[in-house]
CSV table of C-alpha atoms in Angstrom, one decimal:
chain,number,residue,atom,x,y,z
A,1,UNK,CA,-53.5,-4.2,38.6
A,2,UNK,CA,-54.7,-6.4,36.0
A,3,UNK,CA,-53.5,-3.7,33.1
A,4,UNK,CA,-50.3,-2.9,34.7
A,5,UNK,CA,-49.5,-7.0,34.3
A,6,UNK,CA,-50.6,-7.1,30.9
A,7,UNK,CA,-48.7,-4.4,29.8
A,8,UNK,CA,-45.6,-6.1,31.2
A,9,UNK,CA,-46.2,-9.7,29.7
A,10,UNK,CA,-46.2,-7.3,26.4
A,11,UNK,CA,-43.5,-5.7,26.7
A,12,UNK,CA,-41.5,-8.7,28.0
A,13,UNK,CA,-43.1,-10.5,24.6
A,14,UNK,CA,-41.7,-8.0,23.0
A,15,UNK,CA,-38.1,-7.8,24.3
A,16,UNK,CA,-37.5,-11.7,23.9
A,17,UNK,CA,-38.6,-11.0,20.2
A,18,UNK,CA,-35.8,-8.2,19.3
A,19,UNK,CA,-32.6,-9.4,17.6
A,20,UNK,CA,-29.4,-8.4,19.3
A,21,UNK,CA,-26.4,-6.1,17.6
A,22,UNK,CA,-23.8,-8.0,19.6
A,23,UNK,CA,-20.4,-8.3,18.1
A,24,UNK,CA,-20.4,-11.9,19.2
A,25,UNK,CA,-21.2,-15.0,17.9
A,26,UNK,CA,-24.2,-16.9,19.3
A,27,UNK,CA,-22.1,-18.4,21.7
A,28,UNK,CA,-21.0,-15.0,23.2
A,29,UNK,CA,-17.1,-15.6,22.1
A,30,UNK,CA,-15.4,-12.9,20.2
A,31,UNK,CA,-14.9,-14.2,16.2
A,32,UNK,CA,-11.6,-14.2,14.4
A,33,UNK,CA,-10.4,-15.2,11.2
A,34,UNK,CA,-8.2,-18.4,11.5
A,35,UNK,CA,-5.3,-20.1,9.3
A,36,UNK,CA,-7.1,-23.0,6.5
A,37,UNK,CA,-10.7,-21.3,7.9
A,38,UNK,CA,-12.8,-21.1,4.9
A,39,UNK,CA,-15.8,-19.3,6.0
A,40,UNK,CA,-15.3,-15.6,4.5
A,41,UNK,CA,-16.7,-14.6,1.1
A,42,UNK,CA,-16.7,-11.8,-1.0
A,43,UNK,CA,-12.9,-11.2,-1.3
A,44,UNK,CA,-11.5,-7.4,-2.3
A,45,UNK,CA,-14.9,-6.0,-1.3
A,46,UNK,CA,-15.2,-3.4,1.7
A,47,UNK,CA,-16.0,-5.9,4.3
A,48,UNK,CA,-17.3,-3.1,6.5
A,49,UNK,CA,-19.9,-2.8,4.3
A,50,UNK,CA,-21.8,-5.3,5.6
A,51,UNK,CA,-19.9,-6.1,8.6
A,52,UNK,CA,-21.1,-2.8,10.6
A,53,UNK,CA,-23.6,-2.2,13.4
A,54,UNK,CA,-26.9,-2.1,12.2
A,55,UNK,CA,-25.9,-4.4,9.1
A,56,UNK,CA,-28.2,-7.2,9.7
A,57,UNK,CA,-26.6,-10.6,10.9
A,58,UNK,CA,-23.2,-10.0,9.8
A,59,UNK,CA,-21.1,-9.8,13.0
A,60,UNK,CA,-19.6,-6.1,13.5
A,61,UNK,CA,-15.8,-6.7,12.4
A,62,UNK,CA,-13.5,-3.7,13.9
A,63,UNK,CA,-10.3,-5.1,11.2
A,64,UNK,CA,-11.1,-7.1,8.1
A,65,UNK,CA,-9.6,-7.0,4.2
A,66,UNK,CA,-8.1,-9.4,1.6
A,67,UNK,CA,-4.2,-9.7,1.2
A,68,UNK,CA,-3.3,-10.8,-2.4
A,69,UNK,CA,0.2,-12.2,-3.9
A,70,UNK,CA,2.7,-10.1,-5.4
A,71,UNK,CA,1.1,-10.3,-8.8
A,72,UNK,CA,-2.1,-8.7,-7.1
A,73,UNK,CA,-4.3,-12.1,-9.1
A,74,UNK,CA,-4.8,-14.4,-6.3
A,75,UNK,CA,-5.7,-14.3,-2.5
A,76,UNK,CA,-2.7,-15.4,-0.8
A,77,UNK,CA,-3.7,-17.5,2.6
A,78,UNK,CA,-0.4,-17.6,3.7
A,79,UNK,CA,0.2,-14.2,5.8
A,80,UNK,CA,-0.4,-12.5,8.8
A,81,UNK,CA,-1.6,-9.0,9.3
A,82,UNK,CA,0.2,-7.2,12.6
A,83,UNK,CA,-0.7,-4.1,14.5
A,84,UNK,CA,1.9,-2.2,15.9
A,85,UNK,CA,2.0,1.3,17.6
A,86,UNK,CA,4.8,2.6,15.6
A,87,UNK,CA,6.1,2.7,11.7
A,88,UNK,CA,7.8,-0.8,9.7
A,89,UNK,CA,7.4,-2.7,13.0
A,90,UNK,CA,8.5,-0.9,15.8
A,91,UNK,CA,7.1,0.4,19.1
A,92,UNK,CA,4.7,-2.1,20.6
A,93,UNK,CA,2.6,-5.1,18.7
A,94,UNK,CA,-0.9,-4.9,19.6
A,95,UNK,CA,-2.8,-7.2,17.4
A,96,UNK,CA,-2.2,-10.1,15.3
A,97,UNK,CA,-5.0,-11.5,12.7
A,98,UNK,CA,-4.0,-14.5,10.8
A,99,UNK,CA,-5.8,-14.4,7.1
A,100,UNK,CA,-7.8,-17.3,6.4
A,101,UNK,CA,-7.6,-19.8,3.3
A,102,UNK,CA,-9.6,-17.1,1.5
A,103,UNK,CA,-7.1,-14.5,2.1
A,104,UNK,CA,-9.4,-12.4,4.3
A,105,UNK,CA,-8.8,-11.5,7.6
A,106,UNK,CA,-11.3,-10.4,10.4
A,107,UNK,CA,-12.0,-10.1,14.2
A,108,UNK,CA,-14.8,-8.9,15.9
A,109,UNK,CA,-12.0,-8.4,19.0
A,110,UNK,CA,-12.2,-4.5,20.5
A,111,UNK,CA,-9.3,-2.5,18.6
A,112,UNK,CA,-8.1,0.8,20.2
A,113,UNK,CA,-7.2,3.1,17.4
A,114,UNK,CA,-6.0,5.9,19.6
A,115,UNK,CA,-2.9,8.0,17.7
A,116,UNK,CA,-3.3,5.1,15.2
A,117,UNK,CA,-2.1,1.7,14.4
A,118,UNK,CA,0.7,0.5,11.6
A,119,UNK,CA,-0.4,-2.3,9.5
A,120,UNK,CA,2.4,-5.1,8.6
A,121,UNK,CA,1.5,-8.2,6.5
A,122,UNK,CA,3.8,-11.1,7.0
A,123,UNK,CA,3.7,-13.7,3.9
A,124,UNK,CA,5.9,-16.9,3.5
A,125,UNK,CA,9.2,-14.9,2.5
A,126,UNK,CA,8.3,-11.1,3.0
A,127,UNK,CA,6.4,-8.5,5.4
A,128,UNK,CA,5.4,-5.0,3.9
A,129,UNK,CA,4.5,-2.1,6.1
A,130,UNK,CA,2.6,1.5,6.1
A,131,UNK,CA,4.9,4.2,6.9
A,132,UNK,CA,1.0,6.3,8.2
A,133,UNK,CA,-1.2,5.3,11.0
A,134,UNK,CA,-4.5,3.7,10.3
A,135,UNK,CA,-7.5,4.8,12.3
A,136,UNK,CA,-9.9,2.5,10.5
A,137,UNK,CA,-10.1,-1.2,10.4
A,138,UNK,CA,-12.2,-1.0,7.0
A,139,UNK,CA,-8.6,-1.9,4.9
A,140,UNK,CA,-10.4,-2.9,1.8
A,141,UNK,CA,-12.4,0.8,1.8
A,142,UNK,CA,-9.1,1.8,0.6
A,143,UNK,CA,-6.8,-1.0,-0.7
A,144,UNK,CA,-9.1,-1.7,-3.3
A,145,UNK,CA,-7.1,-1.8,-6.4
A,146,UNK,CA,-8.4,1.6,-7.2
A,147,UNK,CA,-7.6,3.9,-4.4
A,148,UNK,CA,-4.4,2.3,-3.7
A,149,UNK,CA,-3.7,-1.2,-4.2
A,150,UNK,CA,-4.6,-3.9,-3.2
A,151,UNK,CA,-2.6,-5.9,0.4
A,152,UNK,CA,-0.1,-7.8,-0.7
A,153,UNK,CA,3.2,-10.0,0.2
A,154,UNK,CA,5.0,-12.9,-0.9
C-alpha cells in the first residue's frame, strides 16, 4: 500500500507541474483583440506562427492578421474585420473582430470554417471583400505583401 501512495503523490506532483495548452487566458475568458488595445506586436507577420497549439505561451488564435491603409505603409486601427457565410457581405454574419490600435486583429473565440467564411474589412469610409471562402484564420500566411497583398481599407 505504501508504494501504490507514493506513486500517486508522484504523479499528482507531476500533473500540478505541466503547463496547460488552453486557448484561454489565465482567467479562463476567451481573448480578443479590442478597439485603442495596444497589446499585439509583430505586425504583417504570420501570427499563427506563434499563436498555434504547442507554440509555447502564446494563446492559440483561430483569426488574427494586420489591416494596413490604402497606401499599404501604416497599420490602420480604424477597421473592423467581418465574417460572413456568403460573398461581398451577404448570407449570414458570423463573426466580428475589431483591429486594435496596432492594426492587428485576433480572438482565441472557436470559429467554424465549415464551406468557408468571407472576410470584409470595414475602415472609416470603405469596406473591401474576398469574392473566395477562407478556411484558415492565418490571414497574414497569405496577405503578406508577397503572396497577395497586404489587408487594407480606408
Amino acid at each position: 500500500m505504501k508504494q501504490k501512495s507514493i506513486t500517486l503523490f508522484a504523479l499528482m506532483a507531476l500533473l500540478a507541474t505541466m503547463q496547460s495548452c488552453s486557448t484561454e487566458d489565465e482567467y479562463g475568458s476567451i481573448k480578443d483583440s479590442t478597439t485603442g488595445s495596444s497589446e499585439s506586436h509583430n505586425m504583417g507577420q504570420n501570427c499563427m506562427n506563434c499563436h498555434k497549439p504547442g507554440g509555447g505561451e502564446a494563446p492559440v488564435w483561430k483569426v488574427a492578421g494586420t489591416v494596413y491603409n490604402q497606401a499599404l505603409t501604416v497599420v490602420n486601427p480604424n477597421a473592423t474585420v467581418k465574417l460572413y457565410t456568403g460573398p461581398n457581405e451577404t448570407g449570414t454574419l458570423k463573426y466580428t473582430i475589431q483591429v486594435d490600435a496596432k492594426g492587428n486583429f485576433y480572438t482565441t473565440s472557436a470559429i467554424d470554417f465549415t464551406g468557408g467564411l468571407y472576410p470584409s474589412v470595414t475602415g472609416a469610409t470603405s469596406t473591401y471583400s474576398m469574392s473566395t471562402p477562407i478556411e484558415s484564420g492565418a490571414c497574414n500566411s497569405c496577405h503578406n505583401a508577397v503572396a497577395t497583398n497586404r489587408i487594407w481599407t480606408n
